[in-house]
XYZ file of C-alpha atoms in Angstrom:
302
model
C 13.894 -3.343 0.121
C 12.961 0.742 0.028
C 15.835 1.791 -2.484
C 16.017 5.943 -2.555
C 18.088 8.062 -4.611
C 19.033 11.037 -1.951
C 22.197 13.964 -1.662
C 23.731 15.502 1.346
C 24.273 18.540 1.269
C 25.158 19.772 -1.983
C 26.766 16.363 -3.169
C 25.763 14.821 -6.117
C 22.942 12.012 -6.181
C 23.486 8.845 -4.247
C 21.730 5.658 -4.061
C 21.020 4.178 -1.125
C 18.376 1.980 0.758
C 16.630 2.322 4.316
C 17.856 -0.292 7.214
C 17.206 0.863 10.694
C 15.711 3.915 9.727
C 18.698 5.310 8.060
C 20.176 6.047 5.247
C 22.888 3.270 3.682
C 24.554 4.184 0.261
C 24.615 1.564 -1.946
C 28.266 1.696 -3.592
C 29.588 1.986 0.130
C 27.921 -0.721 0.724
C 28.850 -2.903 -1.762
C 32.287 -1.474 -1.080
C 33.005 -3.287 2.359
C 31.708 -6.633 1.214
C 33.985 -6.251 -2.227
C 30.734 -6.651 -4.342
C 30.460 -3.392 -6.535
C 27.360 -1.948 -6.188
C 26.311 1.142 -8.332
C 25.154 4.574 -7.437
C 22.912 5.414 -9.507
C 18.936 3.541 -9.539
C 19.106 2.949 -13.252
C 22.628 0.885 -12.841
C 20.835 -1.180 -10.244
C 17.951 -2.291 -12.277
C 20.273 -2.929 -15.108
C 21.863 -5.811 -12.705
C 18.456 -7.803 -12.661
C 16.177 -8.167 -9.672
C 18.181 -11.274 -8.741
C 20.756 -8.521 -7.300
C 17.793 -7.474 -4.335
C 18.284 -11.099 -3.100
C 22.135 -11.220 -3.352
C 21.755 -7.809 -1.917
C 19.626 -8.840 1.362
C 21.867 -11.929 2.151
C 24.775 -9.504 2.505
C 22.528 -7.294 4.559
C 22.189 -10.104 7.314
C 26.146 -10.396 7.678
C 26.871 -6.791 8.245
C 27.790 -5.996 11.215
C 25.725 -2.822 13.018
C 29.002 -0.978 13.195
C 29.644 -1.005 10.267
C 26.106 0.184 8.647
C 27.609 2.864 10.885
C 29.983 4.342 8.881
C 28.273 3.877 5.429
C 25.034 5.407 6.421
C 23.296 9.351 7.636
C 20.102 9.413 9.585
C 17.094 9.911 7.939
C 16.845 13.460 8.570
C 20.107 14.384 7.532
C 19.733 13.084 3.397
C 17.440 15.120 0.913
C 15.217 12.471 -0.747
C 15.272 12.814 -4.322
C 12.779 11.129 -7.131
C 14.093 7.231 -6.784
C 14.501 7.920 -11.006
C 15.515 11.503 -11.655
C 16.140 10.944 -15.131
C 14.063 8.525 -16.699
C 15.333 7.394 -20.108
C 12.137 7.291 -21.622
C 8.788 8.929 -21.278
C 6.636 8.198 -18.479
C 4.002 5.521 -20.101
C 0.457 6.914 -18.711
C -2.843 5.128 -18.385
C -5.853 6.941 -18.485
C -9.400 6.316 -17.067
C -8.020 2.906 -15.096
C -10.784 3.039 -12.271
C -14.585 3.005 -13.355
C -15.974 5.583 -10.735
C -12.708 7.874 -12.251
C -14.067 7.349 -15.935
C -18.028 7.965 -14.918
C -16.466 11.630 -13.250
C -14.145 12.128 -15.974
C -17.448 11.953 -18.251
C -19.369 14.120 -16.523
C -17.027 17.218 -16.679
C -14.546 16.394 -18.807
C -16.103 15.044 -22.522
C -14.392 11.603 -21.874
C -16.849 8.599 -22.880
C -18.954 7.417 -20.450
C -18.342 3.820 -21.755
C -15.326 1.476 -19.854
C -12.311 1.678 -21.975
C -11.935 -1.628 -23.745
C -8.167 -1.383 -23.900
C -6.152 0.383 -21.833
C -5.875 4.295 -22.239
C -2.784 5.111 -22.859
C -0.554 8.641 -22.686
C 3.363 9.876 -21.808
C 4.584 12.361 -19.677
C 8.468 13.585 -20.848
C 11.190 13.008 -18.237
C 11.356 16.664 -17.038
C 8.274 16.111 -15.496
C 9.630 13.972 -12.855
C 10.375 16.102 -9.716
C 10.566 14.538 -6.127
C 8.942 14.869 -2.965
C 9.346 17.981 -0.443
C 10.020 20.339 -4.420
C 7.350 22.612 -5.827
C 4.951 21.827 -8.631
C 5.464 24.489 -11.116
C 2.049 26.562 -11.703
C 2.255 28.632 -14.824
C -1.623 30.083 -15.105
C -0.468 32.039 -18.662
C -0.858 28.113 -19.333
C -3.824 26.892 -17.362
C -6.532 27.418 -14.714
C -7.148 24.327 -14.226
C -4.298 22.329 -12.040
C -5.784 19.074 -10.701
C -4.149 16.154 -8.949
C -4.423 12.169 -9.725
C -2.399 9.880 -7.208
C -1.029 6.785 -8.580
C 0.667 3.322 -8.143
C 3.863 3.492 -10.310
C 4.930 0.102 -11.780
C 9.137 0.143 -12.626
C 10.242 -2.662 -14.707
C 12.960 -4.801 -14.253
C 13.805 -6.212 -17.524
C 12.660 -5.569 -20.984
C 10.171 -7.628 -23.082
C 7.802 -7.515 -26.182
C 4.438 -9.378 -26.222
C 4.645 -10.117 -22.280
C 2.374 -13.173 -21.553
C -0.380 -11.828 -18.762
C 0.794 -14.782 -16.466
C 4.607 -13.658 -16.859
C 4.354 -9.950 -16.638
C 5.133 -10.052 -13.002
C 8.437 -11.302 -14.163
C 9.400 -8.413 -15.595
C 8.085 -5.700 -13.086
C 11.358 -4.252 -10.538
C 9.272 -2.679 -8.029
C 6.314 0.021 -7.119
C 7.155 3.715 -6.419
C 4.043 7.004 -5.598
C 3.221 9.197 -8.709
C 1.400 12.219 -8.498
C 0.163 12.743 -12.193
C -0.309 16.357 -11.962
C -2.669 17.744 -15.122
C -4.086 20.672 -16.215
C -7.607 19.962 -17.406
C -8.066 23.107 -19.472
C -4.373 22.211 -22.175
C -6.226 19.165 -24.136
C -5.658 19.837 -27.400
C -7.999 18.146 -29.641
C -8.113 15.030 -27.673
C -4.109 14.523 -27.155
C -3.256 14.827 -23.473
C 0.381 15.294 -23.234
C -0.001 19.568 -23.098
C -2.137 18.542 -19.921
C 0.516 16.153 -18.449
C 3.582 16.750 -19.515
C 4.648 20.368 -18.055
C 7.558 20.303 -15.868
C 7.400 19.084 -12.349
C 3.965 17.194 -13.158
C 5.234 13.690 -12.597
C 6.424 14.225 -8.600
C 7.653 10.753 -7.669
C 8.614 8.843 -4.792
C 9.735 8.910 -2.092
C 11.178 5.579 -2.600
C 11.242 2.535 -4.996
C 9.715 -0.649 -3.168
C 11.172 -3.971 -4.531
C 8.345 -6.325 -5.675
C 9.138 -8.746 -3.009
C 8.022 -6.224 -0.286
C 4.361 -5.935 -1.660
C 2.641 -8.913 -1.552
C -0.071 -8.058 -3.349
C -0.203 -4.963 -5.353
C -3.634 -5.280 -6.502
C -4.795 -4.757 -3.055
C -3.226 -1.161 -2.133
C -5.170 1.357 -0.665
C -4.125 5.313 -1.912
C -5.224 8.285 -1.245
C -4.329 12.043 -1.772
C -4.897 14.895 0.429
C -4.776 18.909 -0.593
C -4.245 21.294 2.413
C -4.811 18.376 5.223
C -8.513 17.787 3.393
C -8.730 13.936 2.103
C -9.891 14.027 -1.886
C -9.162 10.595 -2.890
C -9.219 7.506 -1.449
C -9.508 3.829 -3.058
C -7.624 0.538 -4.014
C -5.567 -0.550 -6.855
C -8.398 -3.885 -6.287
C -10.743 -1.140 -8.208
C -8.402 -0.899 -11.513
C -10.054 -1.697 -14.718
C -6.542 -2.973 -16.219
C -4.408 -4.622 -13.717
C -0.674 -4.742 -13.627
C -0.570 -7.792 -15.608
C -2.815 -6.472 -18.359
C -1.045 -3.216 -18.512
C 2.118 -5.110 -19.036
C 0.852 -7.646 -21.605
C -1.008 -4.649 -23.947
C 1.688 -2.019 -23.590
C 4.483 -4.552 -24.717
C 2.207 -5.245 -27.829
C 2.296 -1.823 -28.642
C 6.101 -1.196 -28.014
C 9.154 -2.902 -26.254
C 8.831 -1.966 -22.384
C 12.697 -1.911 -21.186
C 14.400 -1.918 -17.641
C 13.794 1.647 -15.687
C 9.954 1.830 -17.616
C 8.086 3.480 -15.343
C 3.925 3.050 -15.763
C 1.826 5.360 -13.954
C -1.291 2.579 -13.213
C -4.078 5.526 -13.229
C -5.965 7.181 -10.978
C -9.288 6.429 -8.939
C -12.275 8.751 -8.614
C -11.738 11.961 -6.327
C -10.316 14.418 -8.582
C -10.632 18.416 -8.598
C -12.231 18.322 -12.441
C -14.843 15.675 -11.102
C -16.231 17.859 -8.182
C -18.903 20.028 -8.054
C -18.274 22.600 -7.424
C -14.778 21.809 -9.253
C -11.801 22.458 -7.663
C -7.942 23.347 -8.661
C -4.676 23.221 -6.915
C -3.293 27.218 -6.696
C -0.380 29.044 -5.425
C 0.991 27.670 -1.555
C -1.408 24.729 -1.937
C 0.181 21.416 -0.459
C -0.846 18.353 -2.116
C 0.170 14.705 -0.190
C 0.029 11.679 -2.095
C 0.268 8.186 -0.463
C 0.533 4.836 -1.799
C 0.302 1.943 1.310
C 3.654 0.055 1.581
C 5.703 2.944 -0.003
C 4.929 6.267 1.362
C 4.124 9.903 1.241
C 4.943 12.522 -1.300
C 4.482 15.389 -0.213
C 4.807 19.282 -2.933
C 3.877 22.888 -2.666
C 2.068 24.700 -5.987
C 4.669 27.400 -6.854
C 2.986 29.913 -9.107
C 5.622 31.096 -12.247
């Protein structure tokens, strides 16, 4: 199921989910089949994942007419990030694809060496912006704007010290990050001045149930600045899989429904070119993620 958190007009945030190419809220829905539904993504996860199937099965005995009158053509909704407001932080992992850490190395002062345990960062909640918004360029703050596309991992239900072989258990469904950074705010080796400015976690442009991705260790993603292709790869090339990420980060600290982890990046960046290259003013940076989609922002210099 693609679940999407959208508006019309100037209404307030909505959840829905595609069928037929358009646009079906989710409390209307749940509405004409006397099942309360919520309208808001966080609600939904809250309700467990076994909702999706309940969810489907009413799906199959609706009647066209009336997705009708509970639904708006694509064209006619504003997509908004699938979480707007995350409760938490973003939980970030760094250096997750080898060709990304041996680029990183070169230009950056990372280690050269493969991580041994996942590298791990947050990025705050007013990061989070969606696709079709501006990413806010403040160069009183940095020169150095760079782009990282990413598989986002949402969790479904909560959980500390998460067997490997369970963690897909506890995982909701897969959504597109963009983790936006500026290369020149490291501050003595912390990353969150670099990550965490506001609108660097654009997000979307929908949230994939697990049961539509058969595999996500086999994804291809790729990014593309001003129609020009600068990364392209497959979460098969991450150092710390899904399950790994799961099993260490719930080690550290109890992962809860609505987590979101931003799996890292692969090679491609604008800090590990040579020359280098940033993202400035007007620039339009697309980042895809196969089996969920596009998102799609415009540098807006401040």
């Amino acid at each position: 199921m693609k679940l999407l958190t959208y508006k019309i007009n100037d209404s307030g945030s909505r959840l829905g989910f595609i069928h037929n190419n358009r646009v079906v809220d989710m409390e209307d829905f749940g509405g004409i089949h006397n099942f309360p539904l919520p309208d808001d993504m966080l609600d939904l996860i809250d309700m467990g994942f076994e909702v999706i199937a309940e969810i489907n099965e009413m799906i199959e005995n609706t009647r066209d007419i009336d997705f009708e009158m509970i639904s708006f053509p694509m064209n006619n909704v504003t997509i908004l990030a699938p979480i707007e407001k995350p409760r938490k932080n973003i939980i970030g992992i760094g250096l997750n694809y080898t060709e990304h850490v041996a680029e990183s190395a070169r230009t950056l002062d990372t280690s050269n060496e493969l991580p041994q345990q996942p590298v791990i960062f947050s990025k705050p909640p007013t990061t989070v912006t969606a696709t079709n918004t501006e990413i806010l360029h403040n160069p009183k703050l940095t020169q150095q704007l760079d782009w990282e596309v990413e598989l986002a991992v949402i969790m479904g239900k909560g959980g500390k010290y998460i067997p490997k072989e369970n963690a897909m258990d506890y995982v909701f469904g897969y959504t597109v990050i963009n983790d936006i950074s500026a290369r020149d705010c490291r501050r003595s080796g912390q990353w969150i001045v670099s990550k965490g400015q506001d609108t660097f976690a654009p997000m979307g442009p929908v949230l994939v149930t697990k049961d539509e991705i058969e595999n996500p260790h086999n994804l291809n993603l790729s990014l593309k600045l001003n129609g020009v292709e600068k990364q392209n790869s497959n979460t098969k090339f991450m150092l710390f899989n899904i399950n790994d990420l799961i099993n260490d980060l719930s080690t550290v600290f109890t992962l809860e429904p609505g987590d979101i982890i931003a799996t890292g990046t692969p090679a491609g960046v604008g800090a590990g070119r040579n020359p280098q290259e940033w993202m400035w003013n007007g620039d339009v940076v697309e980042a895809t993620v196969e089996g969920i989609g596009t998102i799609v922002n415009t540098i807006k210099e401040i």
